[in-house]
Amino acid sequence: MLDVDKIRKDFPILKRKINGKPLVYFDNAATSQKPQSVINAITHYYEYYNANIHRGVHTLSEEATEAYESSRSKVRNFIGAKETKEIIFTRNATEAINLVAYSWARQHVLPGDEIVLSPAEHHSNFVPWQILAQERGAKLVFLDLDAEGIVDLNSAAKIIGPKTKLLTITQMSNVLGTIMPVAQLAEMAHKQGAIVLVDGAQSLPHLPVDMQKLGADFFAFSFHKMLGPTGVGVLWGKASTLESMPPFLSGGDMISSVWRDKVTFNSLPWRFEAGTPNIADVIGSGAAITYLQALGMENVHKYEQELTEYALAKLSQIDNLAVYGTHDVNKRGGLISFNMAGIHPHDLGQILSESGICIRVGHHCCQPLMRDLNVSGTARASFYVYNTKEEIDSMVEALKEAQKVLGHVACK
Amino acid sequence: MSLANDLYRETILDHYHNPRNQGQLENPTVEVEGVNPLCGDELTLYLDIDNDKVNNVAIKGKGCSINTASASMMSEAIKGESIEEAHKIINLFKEMMLSKEDMAAMPDDLEELEALRGVRNYPVRIKCALLPWNTLLEGINGIKSGNIAHGKTIKPHTVTTE
Ligand SMILES: Cc1ncc(COP(=O)(O)O)c(C=O)c1O
């Protein structure tokens, strides 16, 4: 189990007061807070060995290269990838998905092909495919969600077929919190000869995930949601698939040799890392992995399940409050979307903020899903390792307060 | 700064719970849609304009308290006014919300709009308050420019928040 008191001391921001009240940070699905060790890793690089990486023969460059590449090894180990060359650093999950859309998909997706995805995709894993489909004359085909907000496998078996070129799906919905049956879906897709991309932006920060078991061909995530800095994402791809792909961005670093009239490209993974990368934040991301591994992802997951179970029970005691997605904590992660009858999420967010509580309100970059749910937005509380049951109690009190402030609205 | 003083004043809550001029016009001169993509506020404004006068106005929308109340108060402020007067009111309101200095109090006949002044203290919410007004401006300008055929719908093109 986690020693949460000790963990909280590692996060300097948690000392902050908002309107005289202790900060309660429940917006982890948008971005997490950062422990001192991550902040220190970044500062130490800038203060002690800041230099550009690769090709440098001086001490600083060697040290920086070593630190940058050791983050890659840590990622390999953390997600259970076979080789470090399968780990490509990007700016964020969005860029990782676009890399696949521009490099792999523009070579493989043809008119009439189908791209299968869930209706709960984040715009990041939706818009690139909509654009691609329109450009290529391919078709977007949506899986069905069951009453719990989980992809329905029976109907998926009918939807995934010989025309399916790509299955792209989030492992955890950033609105419903539901965990999708990715391995089963991947198996169906592979039987049809399709390629599988899994959006791990919400899952990897909170669950143990192993590339050897997941069944994906590509996996995308962002470090800023897992205790790391902004500006670093990863695309994992199977080496054989990545080897066959043309460059995405081109320029320095991704080349092997350049002549006036021709160019040869660098080997993996550098072929996909054009230009000077975000060295400091990649190094900081390595520190985030070290921190999470010391906690143990099984422990992280168990603790968040405990918080989620507690929160769901407390929320169910509030009148006129509806939670979206399953209530079974074995099928969902620690993010909870809800609405209160007659109170716009925007007003909820404002009133909670007055009590120092940060939640997110709005469409969460999932407008197609909002339309399906027939709401303009939801309020979303999302937990991480430093959150506590006491904080959930504060939120519940503030929600009751909101009901009082905006008064007799339920009858509206 | 306190929520009850600034944001959730009685006037605002009253307009939120009982928004005025709700619904749809049968045969509007123009119908304008406004969206705030950041928070999902949406409204459709129906304007009946004749002889440079706003004869009638109706609002259909889904929005937060500030957005709903602002739209409701706006509809009362401009109904029956000339287009020129409506322009003046829009400008006064936008100035109250956006000017760096604290603007002088609203004229007596627009006193109710004062209730929204406190929203200035909550920068993210200013957009909520402005959306109906910018939508109105778009409708009026569309008619004035003569580009808008009778009964036409103006769809939101971009963020109508500034
Ligand atoms: C499920 C999911 N996918 C993708 C993203 C995009 O992440 P980023 O903005 O870091 O690229 C997010 C972030 O909110 C997400 O929740």
XYZ file of C-alpha atoms and ligand atoms in Angstrom:
590
model
C 0.000 0.000 0.000
C 0.986 3.621 -0.438
C 2.219 5.889 2.302
C 0.167 8.868 1.183
C 1.376 11.238 3.903
C 4.897 10.661 2.766
C 3.955 10.975 -0.914
C 2.241 14.309 -0.291
C 5.477 15.746 1.096
C 7.149 15.040 -2.232
C 4.818 17.424 -4.082
C 5.682 21.045 -3.245
C 2.516 22.439 -4.834
C 0.327 20.641 -2.306
C 1.440 23.161 0.326
C -0.443 25.845 -1.541
C -3.579 27.451 -0.172
C -6.371 28.716 -2.412
C -8.699 31.312 -0.903
C -7.194 30.359 2.440
C -8.092 26.699 2.001
C -5.750 23.807 1.263
C -5.447 23.008 -2.426
C -7.448 19.929 -3.411
C -6.219 18.916 -6.838
C -8.706 16.679 -8.627
C -7.785 17.586 -12.203
C -5.200 14.878 -12.679
C -6.692 13.556 -15.886
C -5.860 16.911 -17.483
C -2.370 17.041 -16.044
C -0.821 15.716 -12.851
C 1.314 17.536 -10.321
C 5.093 16.932 -10.239
C 7.201 15.584 -7.398
C 10.348 17.387 -6.265
C 12.539 14.690 -7.833
C 11.191 15.499 -11.299
C 11.615 19.232 -10.777
C 15.154 18.617 -9.496
C 16.111 16.431 -12.453
C 15.174 19.243 -14.830
C 16.902 21.971 -12.824
C 19.994 19.847 -12.380
C 20.305 19.381 -16.130
C 20.083 23.116 -16.766
C 22.409 24.024 -13.912
C 25.020 21.345 -14.327
C 25.222 19.665 -17.740
C 23.016 21.560 -20.212
C 24.192 20.730 -23.743
C 22.798 19.460 -27.012
C 22.811 15.705 -27.365
C 24.235 13.248 -29.915
C 27.403 13.972 -31.905
C 28.939 16.080 -29.146
C 32.360 14.993 -27.987
C 32.607 17.231 -24.964
C 31.770 16.184 -21.426
C 28.502 18.058 -21.115
C 27.119 16.657 -24.344
C 28.126 13.153 -23.379
C 26.403 13.485 -20.044
C 23.273 14.981 -21.571
C 23.113 12.255 -24.226
C 23.560 9.600 -21.601
C 20.748 11.061 -19.433
C 18.410 11.486 -22.418
C 18.949 7.946 -23.667
C 18.659 6.501 -20.181
C 15.120 7.942 -20.028
C 14.394 5.928 -23.136
C 15.614 2.766 -21.407
C 13.424 3.559 -18.425
C 10.386 3.901 -20.677
C 11.237 0.591 -22.334
C 11.385 -1.095 -18.981
C 8.253 0.654 -17.642
C 5.972 -0.406 -20.500
C 7.594 -3.769 -21.190
C 8.834 -2.958 -24.684
C 11.311 -5.382 -26.231
C 13.820 -2.821 -27.471
C 14.694 0.803 -26.776
C 14.499 1.569 -30.487
C 10.750 1.077 -30.231
C 10.465 4.150 -27.996
C 10.050 7.433 -29.863
C 9.896 10.689 -27.965
C 7.326 13.198 -29.177
C 5.825 16.361 -27.689
C 2.739 14.604 -26.346
C 0.264 11.813 -27.025
C -1.405 13.908 -29.697
C 1.810 14.176 -31.682
C 2.444 10.444 -31.239
C -0.965 9.679 -32.745
C -0.372 12.129 -35.568
C 2.939 10.425 -36.294
C 1.023 7.226 -36.967
C -1.652 9.072 -38.950
C 0.850 10.847 -41.197
C 3.563 8.239 -41.545
C 1.919 4.840 -41.299
C -1.678 5.545 -42.263
C -0.977 7.696 -45.300
C 0.916 4.735 -46.745
C -1.655 2.114 -45.897
C -5.175 3.514 -45.731
C -6.893 3.391 -49.107
C -10.313 4.433 -50.414
C -13.016 2.211 -48.952
C -10.896 1.090 -46.000
C -12.386 1.331 -42.547
C -10.898 2.896 -39.441
C -12.638 1.541 -36.361
C -12.748 3.578 -33.157
C -14.868 4.052 -30.061
C -17.326 6.921 -29.649
C -15.450 7.870 -26.471
C -12.193 8.919 -28.145
C -10.482 12.133 -27.117
C -10.324 14.621 -30.005
C -6.622 13.684 -30.181
C -7.503 10.182 -31.263
C -10.424 11.246 -33.371
C -9.728 14.354 -35.428
C -6.522 12.986 -37.070
C -8.549 9.996 -38.293
C -11.480 12.077 -39.454
C -9.102 14.216 -41.516
C -7.334 11.149 -42.869
C -10.603 9.430 -43.759
C -11.843 12.498 -45.616
C -8.556 12.826 -47.461
C -8.383 9.161 -48.417
C -12.027 8.341 -49.006
C -11.845 5.928 -46.100
C -14.601 5.472 -43.563
C -14.737 5.986 -39.793
C -16.721 3.212 -38.148
C -17.760 3.473 -34.518
C -17.893 0.715 -31.949
C -20.858 0.601 -29.560
C -20.689 1.347 -25.865
C -22.789 -0.755 -23.501
C -24.851 0.654 -20.640
C -21.747 0.803 -18.442
C -19.835 2.843 -21.002
C -17.555 0.005 -22.070
C -17.068 -1.101 -25.676
C -19.490 -3.902 -26.428
C -17.536 -6.938 -27.619
C -20.464 -8.715 -29.267
C -21.216 -5.865 -31.578
C -17.496 -5.217 -32.052
C -17.157 -8.710 -33.510
C -19.573 -7.660 -36.232
C -18.125 -4.211 -36.776
C -14.471 -5.252 -37.084
C -14.201 -6.941 -40.461
C -12.102 -7.484 -43.565
C -12.266 -3.805 -44.508
C -10.825 -2.737 -41.154
C -7.345 -1.291 -41.693
C -6.873 0.266 -38.298
C -8.446 -0.108 -34.893
C -7.694 2.879 -32.716
C -8.969 3.031 -29.172
C -8.341 4.580 -25.806
C -7.497 2.152 -23.024
C -9.284 4.350 -20.502
C -11.945 6.916 -21.343
C -11.065 10.389 -20.121
C -14.764 11.114 -19.613
C -16.331 7.901 -18.375
C -13.244 6.522 -16.657
C -14.085 3.121 -18.101
C -11.357 0.645 -19.000
C -11.829 -0.755 -22.487
C -11.278 -4.441 -23.372
C -8.309 -3.576 -25.532
C -6.685 -7.018 -25.694
C -9.869 -8.721 -26.960
C -10.498 -5.964 -29.504
C -6.894 -6.138 -30.694
C -7.219 -9.849 -31.229
C -10.320 -9.351 -33.367
C -8.592 -6.640 -35.378
C -5.438 -8.691 -35.917
C -7.487 -11.618 -37.197
C -8.712 -9.274 -39.918
C -5.172 -8.154 -40.687
C -5.661 -4.705 -39.183
C -3.179 -2.662 -37.162
C -4.032 -1.559 -33.625
C -3.263 1.768 -31.974
C -3.968 2.165 -28.271
C -4.234 5.620 -26.706
C -2.668 5.140 -23.294
C -2.839 8.782 -22.185
C -5.238 7.982 -19.325
C -4.334 4.368 -18.619
C -0.563 4.281 -18.321
C -0.408 6.852 -15.489
C -2.708 4.698 -13.363
C -2.496 1.005 -14.329
C 0.242 -1.524 -14.914
C 0.449 -1.805 -18.708
C 2.663 -4.289 -20.548
C 3.278 -4.031 -24.281
C 3.752 -7.800 -24.490
C 0.230 -8.407 -23.203
C -1.680 -5.443 -24.560
C -1.829 -6.665 -28.147
C -1.235 -3.226 -29.671
C 1.007 -2.315 -32.583
C 1.239 1.312 -31.455
C 0.818 2.865 -28.019
C 0.738 6.606 -27.314
C 0.954 8.558 -24.076
C 1.990 11.858 -22.464
C 4.288 12.278 -19.487
C 2.581 15.338 -18.065
C -0.306 13.139 -16.927
C 2.045 10.784 -15.061
C 4.021 13.065 -12.750
C 6.362 14.173 -15.539
C 6.786 17.566 -17.200
C 4.771 18.944 -20.108
C 6.272 18.655 -23.560
C 7.113 14.944 -23.651
C 5.073 12.147 -25.132
C 5.957 8.710 -26.407
C 5.008 6.615 -29.355
C 5.801 2.981 -28.847
C 5.631 0.888 -31.989
C 6.642 -2.624 -32.902
C 10.116 -2.405 -34.391
C 9.092 -4.215 -37.580
C 6.231 -1.773 -38.159
C 8.295 1.304 -37.358
C 11.114 0.116 -39.663
C 8.720 0.083 -42.606
C 7.460 3.628 -42.073
C 8.601 6.788 -43.868
C 9.757 9.764 -41.772
C 7.155 12.055 -40.254
C 9.085 15.280 -39.613
C 12.427 15.711 -41.313
C 15.584 17.759 -40.780
C 18.517 17.416 -38.420
C 19.165 14.331 -36.301
C 16.822 12.088 -38.250
C 19.281 11.696 -41.124
C 22.175 9.391 -41.687
C 23.811 11.154 -44.669
C 22.800 14.090 -46.814
C 24.031 14.916 -50.316
C 22.994 17.714 -52.671
C 20.571 15.398 -54.375
C 19.747 12.638 -51.903
C 19.454 11.685 -48.253
C 19.560 8.538 -46.194
C 17.730 8.353 -42.932
C 18.915 7.543 -39.447
C 18.001 4.262 -37.805
C 15.264 3.832 -35.206
C 14.290 5.543 -32.994
C 16.116 8.725 -34.084
C 14.618 8.601 -37.570
C 11.406 9.858 -35.970
C 13.006 12.459 -33.721
C 13.801 15.367 -36.020
C 15.550 18.402 -34.591
C 16.741 19.089 -31.057
C 14.361 17.275 -28.760
C 13.010 18.426 -25.415
C 16.114 17.192 -23.603
C 15.411 18.623 -20.146
C 11.877 17.318 -19.973
C 12.773 13.893 -21.331
C 15.277 13.675 -18.490
C 12.565 14.835 -16.075
C 10.267 12.157 -17.484
C 12.850 9.535 -16.566
C 12.643 10.777 -12.979
C 8.845 10.448 -13.100
C 9.181 6.792 -14.066
C 11.637 6.203 -11.258
C 9.130 7.725 -8.848
C 6.192 5.650 -10.110
C 8.217 2.445 -10.150
C 9.236 2.988 -6.553
C 5.544 3.201 -5.641
C 4.701 0.216 -7.839
C 1.924 0.510 -10.417
C -0.085 -2.276 -8.785
C -0.134 -0.231 -5.586
C -1.039 2.930 -7.473
C -3.963 1.162 -9.105
C -5.193 -0.409 -5.862
C -5.057 2.856 -3.966
C -6.968 4.697 -6.675
C -9.595 1.960 -6.714
C -10.041 2.517 -3.000
C -10.439 6.275 -3.495
C -12.849 5.736 -6.376
C -15.015 3.329 -4.439
C -15.153 5.802 -1.553
C -15.984 8.716 -3.849
C -18.699 6.832 -5.720
C -20.364 5.885 -2.439
C -20.244 9.480 -1.177
C -21.494 10.956 -4.432
C -24.408 8.549 -4.535
C -25.661 10.148 -1.314
C -26.111 13.528 -3.002
C -29.576 14.134 -4.411
C -29.928 14.729 -8.113
C -26.330 13.863 -8.876
C -25.690 11.467 -11.752
C -22.380 9.684 -12.329
C -21.520 8.552 -15.874
C -20.019 5.161 -16.621
C -19.858 1.958 -14.616
C -19.745 1.967 -10.809
C -17.684 -1.215 -10.756
C -14.167 -0.164 -9.726
C -12.717 -3.209 -11.429
C -13.869 -1.822 -14.744
C -12.982 1.823 -14.278
C -10.191 4.107 -13.218
C -10.067 6.971 -10.744
C -11.802 9.602 -12.783
C -15.440 10.371 -12.248
C -17.683 12.449 -14.498
C -20.956 13.687 -13.114
C -23.706 16.244 -13.426
C -26.067 17.761 -10.922
C -29.602 18.349 -12.104
C -30.244 21.984 -12.964
C -26.679 23.133 -12.280
C -24.421 23.794 -15.215
C -20.975 22.149 -14.789
C -19.366 25.537 -15.248
C -21.098 26.826 -12.125
C -20.139 23.703 -10.197
C -16.500 24.152 -11.128
C -16.616 27.772 -10.029
C -18.156 27.061 -6.664
C -15.706 24.233 -5.959
C -12.823 26.462 -6.954
C -13.910 28.907 -4.263
C -13.179 26.116 -1.762
C -9.760 25.465 -3.266
C -10.967 22.379 -5.129
C -9.817 21.959 -8.722
C -12.038 19.855 -10.952
C -12.481 20.097 -14.707
C -15.754 21.036 -16.345
C -16.790 21.059 -19.967
C -16.636 18.646 -22.861
C -13.179 17.227 -22.012
C -12.210 17.234 -25.697
C -14.861 14.587 -26.347
C -17.625 16.485 -28.100
C -18.967 13.506 -30.061
C -19.426 11.617 -26.775
C -21.085 14.666 -25.150
C -23.586 14.700 -27.999
C -24.237 10.972 -27.433
C -24.813 11.617 -23.728
C -26.964 14.600 -24.671
C -25.148 16.984 -22.353
C -23.125 20.092 -23.108
C -20.512 19.057 -20.577
C -19.814 17.272 -17.328
C -17.942 17.936 -14.125
C -14.981 15.599 -13.708
C -12.947 14.768 -10.626
C -9.844 12.690 -11.265
C -7.552 11.263 -8.625
C -3.896 10.417 -8.253
C -1.533 8.984 -5.655
C -1.445 12.102 -3.458
C -5.215 12.459 -3.097
C -7.037 11.431 0.067
C -10.475 10.466 1.315
C -10.562 13.677 3.361
C -10.220 15.625 0.129
C -13.145 13.714 -1.323
C -15.155 14.680 1.759
C -14.305 18.341 1.112
C -15.531 18.027 -2.443
C -18.777 16.407 -1.342
C -19.366 19.253 1.126
C -18.678 21.820 -1.586
C -21.093 20.081 -3.952
C -23.813 20.283 -1.335
C -22.954 23.943 -0.901
C -23.341 24.464 -4.648
C -26.808 23.033 -4.443
C -27.607 25.586 -1.755
C -26.082 28.567 -3.580
C -27.813 27.870 -6.837
C -30.866 26.810 -4.857
C -34.216 25.341 -5.907
C -32.890 24.548 -9.340
C -33.640 20.884 -9.289
C -37.278 21.722 -9.904
C -36.433 23.832 -12.906
C -14.247 39.126 -3.892
C -16.860 36.615 -2.949
C -18.984 34.344 -5.046
C -22.286 35.468 -3.635
C -21.410 39.168 -4.134
C -19.855 38.912 -7.529
C -21.244 35.978 -9.405
C -24.310 34.567 -7.828
C -26.194 37.726 -6.950
C -29.900 37.535 -6.546
C -30.651 39.266 -9.847
C -28.484 36.778 -11.687
C -30.025 33.785 -9.994
C -33.480 35.156 -10.721
C -32.737 35.432 -14.437
C -31.065 32.027 -14.360
C -34.031 30.303 -12.801
C -36.611 32.226 -14.828
C -34.966 33.347 -18.024
C -37.016 35.923 -19.989
C -37.900 35.721 -23.650
C -37.177 32.025 -23.905
C -38.172 30.091 -26.957
C -38.294 30.631 -30.642
C -39.859 33.112 -33.089
C -42.069 31.796 -35.863
C -40.778 34.013 -38.605
C -37.643 35.837 -37.449
C -35.821 38.387 -39.556
C -32.672 36.601 -38.603
C -31.619 33.649 -36.508
C -28.075 33.636 -35.105
C -26.231 30.817 -33.395
C -23.477 31.398 -30.873
C -21.165 28.812 -29.372
C -18.475 28.986 -26.769
C -16.440 25.902 -27.632
C -14.439 26.104 -24.435
C -17.305 25.422 -22.090
C -20.059 24.297 -24.398
C -22.407 27.246 -23.919
C -24.756 27.366 -26.887
C -27.553 29.676 -27.855
C -29.733 30.606 -30.771
C -31.016 34.131 -30.948
C -34.176 34.954 -32.935
C -34.568 38.584 -33.916
C -37.591 40.257 -35.376
C -36.370 43.544 -36.783
C -38.453 45.988 -38.708
C -37.824 49.591 -39.634
C -34.532 49.531 -37.762
C -36.261 48.485 -34.594
C -35.949 45.301 -32.545
C -39.595 44.355 -32.256
C -39.084 41.001 -30.690
C -36.366 38.688 -29.509
C -36.316 35.086 -28.358
C -33.533 32.891 -27.033
C -33.062 29.179 -27.063
C -29.983 27.869 -25.366
C -28.064 25.749 -22.917
C -25.625 27.565 -20.751
C -24.308 28.209 -17.291
C -25.940 30.636 -14.880
C -23.904 33.617 -16.066
C -24.561 32.892 -19.700
C -28.273 32.293 -19.225
C -28.756 35.344 -17.016
C -26.772 37.567 -19.341
C -28.848 36.480 -22.344
C -32.056 36.990 -20.421
C -31.122 40.501 -19.262
C -29.921 41.385 -22.743
C -33.215 40.391 -24.276
C -35.054 42.724 -21.916
C -32.598 45.539 -22.516
C -32.900 45.568 -26.296
C -36.499 44.605 -26.917
C -38.321 47.543 -28.447
C -35.143 49.549 -28.980
C -33.864 50.949 -32.242
C -30.886 49.211 -33.822
C -28.818 52.258 -33.045
C -29.809 52.137 -29.392
C -29.140 48.401 -29.279
C -25.647 49.076 -30.564
C -25.113 51.591 -27.803
C -26.262 49.134 -25.172
C -24.018 46.401 -26.544
C -21.060 48.754 -26.455
C -21.805 49.898 -22.932
C -22.100 46.332 -21.729
C -18.942 45.164 -23.432
C -17.083 48.134 -22.052
C -18.275 47.307 -18.551
C -17.023 43.747 -18.929
C -13.776 44.387 -20.780
C -12.359 47.849 -20.043
C -9.261 47.964 -17.892
C -10.625 50.714 -15.673
C -13.787 50.341 -13.755
C -16.402 52.018 -15.902
C -18.991 54.414 -14.493
C -22.313 52.930 -13.459
C -24.812 51.941 -16.132
C -27.568 54.457 -16.892
C -30.713 53.982 -14.817
C -32.730 52.171 -17.462
C -29.965 49.565 -17.750
C -29.350 49.301 -14.046
C -30.074 45.602 -13.928
C -27.040 44.866 -16.081
C -24.928 46.112 -13.190
C -25.502 42.736 -11.574
C -23.089 41.242 -14.077
C -20.266 43.659 -13.293
C -18.797 41.302 -10.703
C -18.136 38.739 -13.420
C -15.145 40.911 -14.337
C -13.382 39.423 -11.341
C -13.598 35.968 -12.898
C -11.805 36.243 -16.244
C -12.837 32.805 -17.524
C -16.477 33.637 -16.959
C -16.423 36.905 -18.921
C -16.791 34.846 -22.082
C -19.962 33.294 -20.702
C -21.461 36.732 -20.124
C -20.389 38.088 -23.510
C -21.534 35.253 -25.735
C -25.174 36.424 -26.091
C -24.062 39.981 -26.791
C -21.564 39.013 -29.459
C -24.163 36.793 -31.023
C -26.593 39.707 -31.079
C -23.963 41.954 -32.613
C -23.390 39.460 -35.357
C -27.100 39.322 -36.133
C -27.527 43.088 -36.213
C -24.416 43.614 -38.310
C -25.537 40.917 -40.703
C -28.812 42.708 -41.293
C -27.211 46.133 -41.568
C -24.673 44.993 -44.123
C -27.543 43.794 -46.243
C -25.865 40.418 -46.684
C -28.534 38.608 -44.799
C -31.654 37.550 -46.576
C -34.832 37.554 -44.556
C -35.222 34.459 -42.405
C -31.653 33.354 -42.820
C -29.633 31.552 -40.165
C -26.179 32.756 -39.295
C -24.097 29.793 -38.168
C -21.215 30.284 -35.802
C -17.982 30.269 -37.748
C -15.359 30.701 -35.107
C -15.138 31.495 -31.450
C -17.618 34.255 -30.831
C -16.247 35.223 -27.479
C -14.070 38.307 -27.866
C -7.591 9.778 -23.615
C -6.692 10.906 -24.016
N -6.029 10.840 -25.171
C -5.204 11.827 -25.572
C -5.006 12.943 -24.816
C -4.118 14.020 -25.343
O -2.999 14.219 -24.575
P -2.018 15.413 -24.924
O -2.838 16.666 -24.888
O -0.986 15.377 -23.855
O -1.465 15.149 -26.273
C -5.674 13.067 -23.603
C -5.486 14.275 -22.782
O -6.392 14.860 -22.233
C -6.543 12.023 -23.200
O -7.230 12.112 -22.049
